[in-house]
mmCIF file of C-alpha atoms in Angstrom:
data_model
loop_
_atom_site.group_PDB
_atom_site.id
_atom_site.type_symbol
_atom_site.label_atom_id
_atom_site.label_comp_id
_atom_site.label_asym_id
_atom_site.label_seq_id
_atom_site.Cartn_x
_atom_site.Cartn_y
_atom_site.Cartn_z
ATOM 1 C CA UNK M 888 0.000 0.000 0.000
ATOM 2 C CA UNK M 889 1.467 3.286 -1.068
ATOM 3 C CA UNK M 890 2.245 5.938 1.477
ATOM 4 C CA UNK M 891 0.322 9.221 1.233
ATOM 5 C CA UNK M 892 2.919 11.195 3.153
ATOM 6 C CA UNK M 893 4.535 13.997 1.221
ATOM 7 C CA UNK M 894 8.172 13.462 0.521
ATOM 8 C CA UNK M 895 10.339 15.372 2.944
ATOM 9 C CA UNK M 896 11.948 18.372 1.249
ATOM 10 C CA UNK M 897 15.650 18.620 1.773
ATOM 11 C CA UNK M 898 16.667 21.837 3.419
ATOM 12 C CA UNK M 899 19.143 24.100 1.713
ATOM 13 C CA UNK M 900 22.682 23.178 2.505
ATOM 14 C CA UNK M 901 24.441 25.406 4.964
ATOM 15 C CA UNK M 902 27.162 26.265 2.445
ATOM 16 C CA UNK M 903 24.699 27.328 -0.233
ATOM 17 C CA UNK M 904 22.702 29.444 2.165
ATOM 18 C CA UNK M 905 25.758 31.147 3.534
ATOM 19 C CA UNK M 906 26.995 31.784 -0.005
ATOM 20 C CA UNK M 907 23.703 33.349 -0.961
ATOM 21 C CA UNK M 908 23.744 35.543 2.126
ATOM 22 C CA UNK M 909 27.299 36.596 1.413
ATOM 23 C CA UNK M 910 26.472 37.409 -2.221
ATOM 24 C CA UNK M 911 23.505 39.499 -1.204
ATOM 25 C CA UNK M 912 25.499 41.305 1.461
ATOM 26 C CA UNK M 913 28.313 41.948 -0.949
ATOM 27 C CA UNK M 914 25.934 43.329 -3.531
ATOM 28 C CA UNK M 915 24.371 45.648 -0.972
ATOM 29 C CA UNK M 916 27.778 46.688 0.265
ATOM 30 C CA UNK M 917 29.006 47.501 -3.234
ATOM 31 C CA UNK M 918 25.850 49.399 -4.003
ATOM 32 C CA UNK M 919 26.210 51.345 -0.785
ATOM 33 C CA UNK M 920 29.866 52.019 -1.465
ATOM 34 C CA UNK M 921 29.094 53.205 -4.980
ATOM 35 C CA UNK M 922 26.412 55.505 -3.663
ATOM 36 C CA UNK M 923 28.689 56.800 -0.949
ATOM 37 C CA UNK M 924 31.495 57.312 -3.456
ATOM 38 C CA UNK M 925 29.189 59.185 -5.775
ATOM 39 C CA UNK M 926 28.061 61.454 -2.970
ATOM 40 C CA UNK M 927 31.593 61.837 -1.708
ATOM 41 C CA UNK M 928 32.877 62.668 -5.188
ATOM 42 C CA UNK M 929 30.165 65.244 -5.571
ATOM 43 C CA UNK M 930 30.749 66.790 -2.204
ATOM 44 C CA UNK M 931 34.579 66.709 -2.232
ATOM 45 C CA UNK M 932 35.374 67.480 -5.892
ATOM 46 C CA UNK M 933 37.957 70.228 -6.289
ATOM 47 C CA UNK M 934 36.197 73.480 -7.136
ATOM 48 C CA UNK M 935 36.950 75.040 -10.495
ATOM 49 C CA UNK M 936 39.638 77.690 -9.945
ATOM 50 C CA UNK M 937 38.553 81.254 -10.417
ATOM 51 C CA UNK M 938 40.168 83.429 -13.106
ATOM 52 C CA UNK M 939 42.088 85.311 -10.433
ATOM 53 C CA UNK M 940 43.465 82.031 -9.046
ATOM 54 C CA UNK M 941 44.463 80.916 -12.538
ATOM 55 C CA UNK M 942 46.228 84.224 -13.132
ATOM 56 C CA UNK M 943 48.051 84.013 -9.793
ATOM 57 C CA UNK M 944 49.226 80.493 -10.585
ATOM 58 C CA UNK M 945 50.363 81.552 -14.055
ATOM 59 C CA UNK M 946 52.313 84.447 -12.571
ATOM 60 C CA UNK M 947 54.008 82.028 -10.193
ATOM 61 C CA UNK M 948 54.878 79.609 -12.997
ATOM 62 C CA UNK M 949 56.253 82.379 -15.207
ATOM 63 C CA UNK M 950 58.372 83.727 -12.346
ATOM 64 C CA UNK M 951 59.772 80.257 -11.646
ATOM 65 C CA UNK M 952 60.388 79.723 -15.367
ATOM 66 C CA UNK M 953 62.316 82.999 -15.490
ATOM 67 C CA UNK M 954 64.409 81.937 -12.496
ATOM 68 C CA UNK M 955 65.166 78.665 -14.299
ATOM 69 C CA UNK M 956 65.995 80.660 -17.435
ATOM 70 C CA UNK M 957 68.561 82.651 -15.474
ATOM 71 C CA UNK M 958 70.108 79.403 -14.245
ATOM 72 C CA UNK M 959 70.111 78.135 -17.834
ATOM 73 C CA UNK M 960 71.815 81.319 -19.013
ATOM 74 C CA UNK M 961 74.489 81.012 -16.313
ATOM 75 C CA UNK M 962 75.149 77.373 -17.153
ATOM 76 C CA UNK M 963 75.248 78.164 -20.871
ATOM 77 C CA UNK M 964 77.766 80.946 -20.314
ATOM 78 C CA UNK M 965 80.029 78.523 -18.454
ATOM 79 C CA UNK M 966 79.477 75.830 -21.080
ATOM 80 C CA UNK M 967 80.446 78.257 -23.845
ATOM 81 C CA UNK M 968 83.554 79.243 -21.887
ATOM 82 C CA UNK M 969 84.481 75.573 -21.422
ATOM 83 C CA UNK M 970 83.900 74.963 -25.136
ATOM 84 C CA UNK M 971 86.172 77.857 -26.120
ATOM 85 C CA UNK M 972 88.866 76.744 -23.690
ATOM 86 C CA UNK M 973 88.633 73.171 -24.961
ATOM 87 C CA UNK M 974 88.975 74.365 -28.554
ATOM 88 C CA UNK M 975 92.015 76.462 -27.652
ATOM 89 C CA UNK M 976 93.660 73.560 -25.819
ATOM 90 C CA UNK M 977 93.046 71.231 -28.733
ATOM 91 C CA UNK M 978 94.541 73.736 -31.193
ATOM 92 C CA UNK M 979 97.586 74.248 -28.980
ATOM 93 C CA UNK M 980 97.984 70.489 -28.538
ATOM 94 C CA UNK M 981 97.925 70.022 -32.327
ATOM 95 C CA UNK M 982 100.601 72.722 -32.831
ATOM 96 C CA UNK M 983 102.816 71.292 -30.109
ATOM 97 C CA UNK M 984 102.397 67.792 -31.532
ATOM 98 C CA UNK M 985 103.436 68.960 -35.015
ATOM 99 C CA UNK M 986 106.495 70.698 -33.571
ATOM 100 C CA UNK M 987 107.337 67.615 -31.557
ATOM 101 C CA UNK M 988 107.037 65.300 -34.551
ATOM 102 C CA UNK M 989 109.300 67.582 -36.617
ATOM 103 C CA UNK M 990 111.925 67.662 -33.850
ATOM 104 C CA UNK M 991 111.756 63.907 -33.365
ATOM 105 C CA UNK M 992 112.177 63.336 -37.094
ATOM 106 C CA UNK M 993 115.234 65.610 -37.243
ATOM 107 C CA UNK M 994 116.675 63.971 -34.162
ATOM 108 C CA UNK M 995 116.205 60.517 -35.674
ATOM 109 C CA UNK M 996 117.976 61.532 -38.909
ATOM 110 C CA UNK M 997 120.929 62.984 -36.986
ATOM 111 C CA UNK M 998 121.215 59.866 -34.847
ATOM 112 C CA UNK M 999 121.218 57.639 -37.937
ATOM 113 C CA UNK M 1000 123.932 59.752 -39.580
ATOM 114 C CA UNK M 1001 126.121 59.616 -36.487
ATOM 115 C CA UNK M 1002 125.633 55.886 -36.245
ATOM 116 C CA UNK M 1003 126.746 55.367 -39.848
ATOM 117 C CA UNK M 1004 129.775 57.645 -39.527
ATOM 118 C CA UNK M 1005 130.865 56.567 -36.059
ATOM 119 C CA UNK M 1006 132.349 53.141 -36.854
ATOM 120 C CA UNK M 1007 136.018 54.208 -36.334
ATOM 121 C CA UNK M 1008 137.529 55.455 -33.110
ATOM 122 C CA UNK M 1009 138.859 59.003 -32.862
ATOM 123 C CA UNK M 1010 142.546 57.894 -32.652
ATOM 124 C CA UNK M 1011 142.285 55.663 -35.729
ATOM 125 C CA UNK M 1012 140.499 58.430 -37.695
ATOM 126 C CA UNK M 1013 143.260 60.893 -36.701
ATOM 127 C CA UNK M 1014 146.008 58.443 -37.674
ATOM 128 C CA UNK M 1015 144.491 57.677 -41.058
ATOM 129 C CA UNK M 1016 143.632 61.260 -41.878
ATOM 130 C CA UNK M 1017 145.642 62.813 -44.733
ATOM 131 C CA UNK M 1018 145.149 66.222 -43.139
ATOM 132 C CA UNK M 1019 145.210 66.072 -39.300
ATOM 133 C CA UNK M 1020 144.172 69.735 -39.023
ATOM 134 C CA UNK M 1021 141.122 69.081 -41.165
ATOM 135 C CA UNK M 1022 140.238 66.162 -38.913
ATOM 136 C CA UNK M 1023 140.578 68.271 -35.770
ATOM 137 C CA UNK M 1024 138.351 70.965 -37.282
ATOM 138 C CA UNK M 1025 135.780 68.300 -38.176
ATOM 139 C CA UNK M 1026 135.993 66.851 -34.672
ATOM 140 C CA UNK M 1027 135.245 70.254 -33.128
ATOM 141 C CA UNK M 1028 132.232 70.559 -35.447
ATOM 142 C CA UNK M 1029 130.994 67.121 -34.384
ATOM 143 C CA UNK M 1030 131.368 68.118 -30.728
ATOM 144 C CA UNK M 1031 129.284 71.219 -31.292
ATOM 145 C CA UNK M 1032 126.732 69.108 -33.181
ATOM 146 C CA UNK M 1033 126.647 66.721 -30.238
ATOM 147 C CA UNK M 1034 125.890 69.587 -27.885
ATOM 148 C CA UNK M 1035 123.127 70.740 -30.218
ATOM 149 C CA UNK M 1036 121.860 67.163 -30.375
ATOM 150 C CA UNK M 1037 121.661 67.007 -26.584
ATOM 151 C CA UNK M 1038 119.705 70.273 -26.549
ATOM 152 C CA UNK M 1039 117.329 68.897 -29.168
ATOM 153 C CA UNK M 1040 116.791 65.743 -27.109
ATOM 154 C CA UNK M 1041 115.976 67.893 -24.097
ATOM 155 C CA UNK M 1042 113.588 69.982 -26.204
ATOM 156 C CA UNK M 1043 111.804 66.860 -27.416
ATOM 157 C CA UNK M 1044 111.399 65.662 -23.859
ATOM 158 C CA UNK M 1045 109.930 69.001 -22.804
ATOM 159 C CA UNK M 1046 107.614 68.852 -25.810
ATOM 160 C CA UNK M 1047 106.368 65.428 -24.772
ATOM 161 C CA UNK M 1048 105.652 66.710 -21.276
ATOM 162 C CA UNK M 1049 103.836 69.799 -22.596
ATOM 163 C CA UNK M 1050 101.664 67.745 -24.933
ATOM 164 C CA UNK M 1051 100.798 65.397 -22.079
ATOM 165 C CA UNK M 1052 99.832 68.309 -19.828
ATOM 166 C CA UNK M 1053 97.718 69.884 -22.581
ATOM 167 C CA UNK M 1054 95.892 66.617 -23.126
ATOM 168 C CA UNK M 1055 95.144 66.378 -19.399
ATOM 169 C CA UNK M 1056 93.819 69.947 -19.352
ATOM 170 C CA UNK M 1057 91.678 69.234 -22.414
ATOM 171 C CA UNK M 1058 90.243 66.129 -20.743
ATOM 172 C CA UNK M 1059 89.349 68.224 -17.686
ATOM 173 C CA UNK M 1060 87.688 70.878 -19.831
ATOM 174 C CA UNK M 1061 85.762 68.199 -21.710
ATOM 175 C CA UNK M 1062 84.447 66.766 -18.437
ATOM 176 C CA UNK M 1063 83.485 70.284 -17.316
ATOM 177 C CA UNK M 1064 81.717 70.904 -20.620
ATOM 178 C CA UNK M 1065 79.706 67.694 -20.328
ATOM 179 C CA UNK M 1066 78.683 68.606 -16.790
ATOM 180 C CA UNK M 1067 77.538 72.042 -17.955
ATOM 181 C CA UNK M 1068 75.610 70.466 -20.817
ATOM 182 C CA UNK M 1069 73.862 68.228 -18.284
ATOM 183 C CA UNK M 1070 72.894 71.328 -16.281
ATOM 184 C CA UNK M 1071 71.577 72.964 -19.436
ATOM 185 C CA UNK M 1072 69.382 69.980 -20.221
ATOM 186 C CA UNK M 1073 67.972 69.975 -16.682
ATOM 187 C CA UNK M 1074 67.192 73.696 -16.681
ATOM 188 C CA UNK M 1075 65.693 73.467 -20.166
ATOM 189 C CA UNK M 1076 63.360 70.658 -19.109
ATOM 190 C CA UNK M 1077 62.313 72.637 -16.027
ATOM 191 C CA UNK M 1078 61.600 75.768 -18.079
ATOM 192 C CA UNK M 1079 59.588 73.923 -20.699
ATOM 193 C CA UNK M 1080 57.592 72.066 -18.036
ATOM 194 C CA UNK M 1081 56.590 75.282 -16.292
ATOM 195 C CA UNK M 1082 55.719 77.012 -19.551
ATOM 196 C CA UNK M 1083 53.579 74.052 -20.616
ATOM 197 C CA UNK M 1084 51.723 74.202 -17.303
ATOM 198 C CA UNK M 1085 51.198 77.958 -17.726
ATOM 199 C CA UNK M 1086 49.837 77.485 -21.250
ATOM 200 C CA UNK M 1087 47.366 74.889 -19.974
ATOM 201 C CA UNK M 1088 46.160 77.317 -17.349
ATOM 202 C CA UNK M 1089 45.873 80.081 -19.933
ATOM 203 C CA UNK M 1090 43.652 77.810 -22.031
ATOM 204 C CA UNK M 1091 41.152 77.684 -19.145
ATOM 205 C CA UNK M 1092 40.500 81.413 -19.447
ATOM 206 C CA UNK M 1093 37.999 82.905 -21.817
ATOM 207 C CA UNK M 1094 39.161 85.141 -24.635
ATOM 208 C CA UNK M 1095 38.176 88.195 -22.606
ATOM 209 C CA UNK M 1096 40.016 86.914 -19.538
ATOM 210 C CA UNK M 1097 43.135 86.180 -21.603
ATOM 211 C CA UNK M 1098 43.045 89.685 -23.063
ATOM 212 C CA UNK M 1099 42.695 91.116 -19.563
ATOM 213 C CA UNK M 1100 45.633 89.031 -18.348
ATOM 214 C CA UNK M 1101 47.818 90.235 -21.222
ATOM 215 C CA UNK M 1102 46.860 93.835 -20.483
ATOM 216 C CA UNK M 1103 47.642 93.311 -16.808
ATOM 217 C CA UNK M 1104 51.035 91.817 -17.696
ATOM 218 C CA UNK M 1105 51.858 94.863 -19.784
ATOM 219 C CA UNK M 1106 51.077 97.065 -16.796
ATOM 220 C CA UNK M 1107 48.876 100.130 -16.603
ATOM 221 C CA UNK M 1108 49.833 102.963 -18.918
ATOM 222 C CA UNK M 1109 51.385 105.776 -16.851
ATOM 223 C CA UNK M 1110 50.517 109.391 -17.332
ATOM 224 C CA UNK M 1111 52.822 111.481 -19.477
ATOM 225 C CA UNK M 1112 53.303 112.736 -23.005
ATOM 226 C CA UNK M 1113 51.645 110.453 -25.553
ATOM 227 C CA UNK M 1114 53.819 108.399 -27.852
ATOM 228 C CA UNK M 1115 53.059 105.553 -30.228
ATOM 229 C CA UNK M 1116 53.842 102.025 -28.996
ATOM 230 C CA UNK M 1117 52.608 99.446 -26.493
ATOM 231 C CA UNK M 1118 52.381 102.024 -23.715
ATOM 232 C CA UNK M 1119 52.921 105.711 -23.090
ATOM 233 C CA UNK M 1120 56.685 106.180 -23.187
ATOM 234 C CA UNK M 1121 59.176 108.660 -21.839
ATOM 235 C CA UNK M 1122 61.229 110.340 -24.564
ATOM 236 C CA UNK M 1123 64.682 108.726 -24.922
ATOM 237 C CA UNK M 1124 67.709 110.782 -23.855
ATOM 238 C CA UNK M 1125 69.725 112.230 -26.712
ATOM 239 C CA UNK M 1126 72.913 113.469 -25.058
ATOM 240 C CA UNK M 1127 75.123 110.927 -26.859
ATOM 241 C CA UNK M 1128 76.217 109.264 -23.627
ATOM 242 C CA UNK M 1129 76.636 105.522 -23.299
ATOM 243 C CA UNK M 1130 73.438 105.372 -21.257
ATOM 244 C CA UNK M 1131 71.587 107.199 -24.050
ATOM 245 C CA UNK M 1132 72.907 104.714 -26.624
ATOM 246 C CA UNK M 1133 71.817 101.791 -24.462
ATOM 247 C CA UNK M 1134 68.332 103.275 -24.037
ATOM 248 C CA UNK M 1135 68.087 103.915 -27.781
ATOM 249 C CA UNK M 1136 68.862 100.256 -28.428
ATOM 250 C CA UNK M 1137 66.161 99.200 -25.967
ATOM 251 C CA UNK M 1138 63.635 101.440 -27.743
ATOM 252 C CA UNK M 1139 64.590 99.789 -31.019
ATOM 253 C CA UNK M 1140 63.853 96.359 -29.530
ATOM 254 C CA UNK M 1141 60.254 97.198 -28.591
ATOM 255 C CA UNK M 1142 57.856 94.722 -30.165
ATOM 256 C CA UNK M 1143 60.430 91.924 -30.570
ATOM 257 C CA UNK M 1144 59.396 88.610 -28.999
ATOM 258 C CA UNK M 1145 60.557 87.219 -25.685
ATOM 259 C CA UNK M 1146 62.469 83.970 -26.188
ATOM 260 C CA UNK M 1147 64.165 82.453 -23.161
ATOM 261 C CA UNK M 1148 67.934 82.187 -23.551
ATOM 262 C CA UNK M 1149 68.023 84.722 -26.399
ATOM 263 C CA UNK M 1150 70.296 87.776 -26.635
ATOM 264 C CA UNK M 1151 69.059 89.170 -29.945
ATOM 265 C CA UNK M 1152 68.952 90.575 -32.456
ATOM 266 C CA UNK M 1153 65.514 89.203 -33.336
ATOM 267 C CA UNK M 1154 64.381 88.151 -29.842
ATOM 268 C CA UNK M 1155 65.427 88.542 -26.211
ATOM 269 C CA UNK M 1156 64.919 87.350 -22.696
ATOM 270 C CA UNK M 1157 65.074 89.953 -19.929
ATOM 271 C CA UNK M 1158 68.800 89.886 -19.168
ATOM 272 C CA UNK M 1159 69.609 89.236 -22.827
ATOM 273 C CA UNK M 1160 67.949 92.557 -23.703
ATOM 274 C CA UNK M 1161 69.847 94.590 -21.111
ATOM 275 C CA UNK M 1162 73.128 92.897 -22.005
ATOM 276 C CA UNK M 1163 72.638 93.581 -25.725
ATOM 277 C CA UNK M 1164 71.585 97.190 -25.102
ATOM 278 C CA UNK M 1165 74.659 98.028 -23.068
ATOM 279 C CA UNK M 1166 76.888 96.080 -25.440
ATOM 280 C CA UNK M 1167 75.665 98.427 -28.184
ATOM 281 C CA UNK M 1168 76.926 101.257 -25.983
ATOM 282 C CA UNK M 1169 80.349 99.638 -25.626
ATOM 283 C CA UNK M 1170 79.847 98.178 -22.138
ATOM 284 C CA UNK M 1171 80.152 94.471 -21.416
ATOM 285 C CA UNK M 1172 77.648 93.066 -18.921
ATOM 286 C CA UNK M 1173 77.473 89.517 -17.558
ATOM 287 C CA UNK M 1174 74.677 87.285 -18.777
ATOM 288 C CA UNK M 1175 72.369 86.747 -15.807
ATOM 289 C CA UNK M 1176 70.239 89.072 -13.681
ATOM 290 C CA UNK M 1177 71.892 87.977 -10.449
ATOM 291 C CA UNK M 1178 75.315 88.939 -11.857
ATOM 292 C CA UNK M 1179 74.169 92.087 -13.679
ATOM 293 C CA UNK M 1180 72.932 93.626 -10.429
ATOM 294 C CA UNK M 1181 76.511 93.588 -9.120
ATOM 295 C CA UNK M 1182 78.157 94.644 -12.394
ATOM 296 C CA UNK M 1183 77.970 98.377 -11.754
ATOM 297 C CA UNK M 1184 77.253 100.956 -9.088
ATOM 298 C CA UNK M 1185 74.240 100.177 -6.917
ATOM 299 C CA UNK M 1186 71.617 102.928 -7.177
ATOM 300 C CA UNK M 1187 68.778 103.848 -4.816
ATOM 301 C CA UNK M 1188 65.301 104.012 -6.257
ATOM 302 C CA UNK M 1189 65.033 107.767 -5.910
ATOM 303 C CA UNK M 1190 68.309 108.253 -7.844
ATOM 304 C CA UNK M 1191 67.310 106.361 -10.996
ATOM 305 C CA UNK M 1192 68.413 107.764 -14.350
ATOM 306 C CA UNK M 1193 67.767 106.524 -17.911
ATOM 307 C CA UNK M 1194 69.914 103.500 -18.698
ATOM 308 C CA UNK M 1195 69.996 102.170 -15.143
ATOM 309 C CA UNK M 1196 69.115 98.516 -14.676
ATOM 310 C CA UNK M 1197 66.126 97.805 -12.442
ATOM 311 C CA UNK M 1198 65.657 94.396 -10.811
ATOM 312 C CA UNK M 1199 62.615 92.626 -9.418
ATOM 313 C CA UNK M 1200 61.460 89.768 -7.167
ATOM 314 C CA UNK M 1201 63.176 88.447 -4.071
ATOM 315 C CA UNK M 1202 65.433 86.134 -6.061
ATOM 316 C CA UNK M 1203 66.494 88.958 -8.438
ATOM 317 C CA UNK M 1204 65.032 86.991 -11.337
ATOM 318 C CA UNK M 1205 63.902 89.829 -13.622
ATOM 319 C CA UNK M 1206 65.584 92.940 -15.025
ATOM 320 C CA UNK M 1207 64.527 95.899 -17.138
ATOM 321 C CA UNK M 1208 66.079 99.180 -18.292
ATOM 322 C CA UNK M 1209 64.888 102.396 -16.714
ATOM 323 C CA UNK M 1210 63.934 105.089 -19.257
ATOM 324 C CA UNK M 1211 62.580 107.859 -17.000
ATOM 325 C CA UNK M 1212 59.153 108.943 -15.746
ATOM 326 C CA UNK M 1213 58.886 105.820 -13.603
ATOM 327 C CA UNK M 1214 59.027 103.594 -16.673
ATOM 328 C CA UNK M 1215 61.231 100.837 -18.007
ATOM 329 C CA UNK M 1216 61.670 98.785 -21.160
ATOM 330 C CA UNK M 1217 61.797 95.056 -20.511
ATOM 331 C CA UNK M 1218 61.152 91.618 -21.999
ATOM 332 C CA UNK M 1219 58.396 90.356 -19.670
ATOM 333 C CA UNK M 1220 57.903 86.624 -20.241
ATOM 334 C CA UNK M 1221 57.366 83.923 -22.908
ATOM 335 C CA UNK M 1222 54.481 84.731 -25.208
ATOM 336 C CA UNK M 1223 55.004 88.474 -24.822
ATOM 337 C CA UNK M 1224 57.118 91.089 -26.559
ATOM 338 C CA UNK M 1225 59.616 93.721 -25.453
ATOM 339 C CA UNK M 1226 57.551 96.620 -24.134
ATOM 340 C CA UNK M 1227 57.341 99.654 -21.890
ATOM 341 C CA UNK M 1228 55.930 99.144 -18.390
ATOM 342 C CA UNK M 1229 55.893 100.986 -15.072
ATOM 343 C CA UNK M 1230 58.676 100.181 -12.652
ATOM 344 C CA UNK M 1231 55.945 99.751 -10.011
ATOM 345 C CA UNK M 1232 54.355 96.832 -11.884
ATOM 346 C CA UNK M 1233 56.584 94.215 -10.174
ATOM 347 C CA UNK M 1234 58.106 93.658 -6.718
ATOM 348 C CA UNK M 1235 61.218 95.853 -6.426
ATOM 349 C CA UNK M 1236 64.602 94.231 -5.724
ATOM 350 C CA UNK M 1237 67.197 96.904 -6.537
ATOM 351 C CA UNK M 1238 68.979 98.880 -9.257
ATOM 352 C CA UNK M 1239 72.481 99.320 -10.652
ATOM 353 C CA UNK M 1240 74.231 101.688 -13.043
ATOM 354 C CA UNK M 1241 76.661 99.964 -15.474
ATOM 355 C CA UNK M 1242 80.116 101.494 -15.465
#
């Protein structure tokens, strides 16, 4: 007789139940985490920088890029000096080597001649000579030639030592040059990185904001007699002095682009402009701002005269040329051109008058 009892249902296994619970809990946890992350991302997202913050950051990047440019210029000046010295040493080594080879060749020929003619002793040669007086005269000549030979040997030895010393000096200069070239590459990479970051920030501004930033960088136009150009300019001095010639050169550079590391004639960086201007007046200035400030007589702000160099920022990283009426001509930064600006447009660091 068949049983009418329902078959007992097997309960879920403990492992399967626990797995299901874990899966559900994990799903809920992930969902909760995703929700929390979404809320957190919304609540903690970095706010979009304001135009004034972008401008401040760009100013900082440009100032740091200019400081790196000055370091690049200093390293390049030393690299150029090492290159010139290396070239001079190599030229001198080549000349000394040619002289040494000529002396060694002459010395070898004389030695061979003496070897061929020196097979008989002096007494035998005297005994066999048809004219003893002639032999004695020839013997005196040979003695003098021997003395000259000894001097030539000594000269060759000195030449060998000199060539060796020159080669050592050239090797040292070559190592110095390679070190300077490594510095140049590092400074160049730093400059380009900062300028790239500044350009990215500039791209975040609207066209109107970019125009306003450019106008701000040029500085407000000071009051004074009107003159064509990027800003109202003081009239250049015309007394024929060296300072007047330097200022005239700076006026002629207005509108030329800023290019870091450039000293003209088609483009300039800040210290390249002042160096080129004073070079046109017959005065040699060092290459960097931090050396130019000490190249002449230090001047107080209230004693400024046209042609004086004016320096800015705590690290003395920017320089312009004073032209009178509280104005200067300078090469501001990459992307800009040589222009007139008020001396008050940047943090003052000092002034000097080239001698």
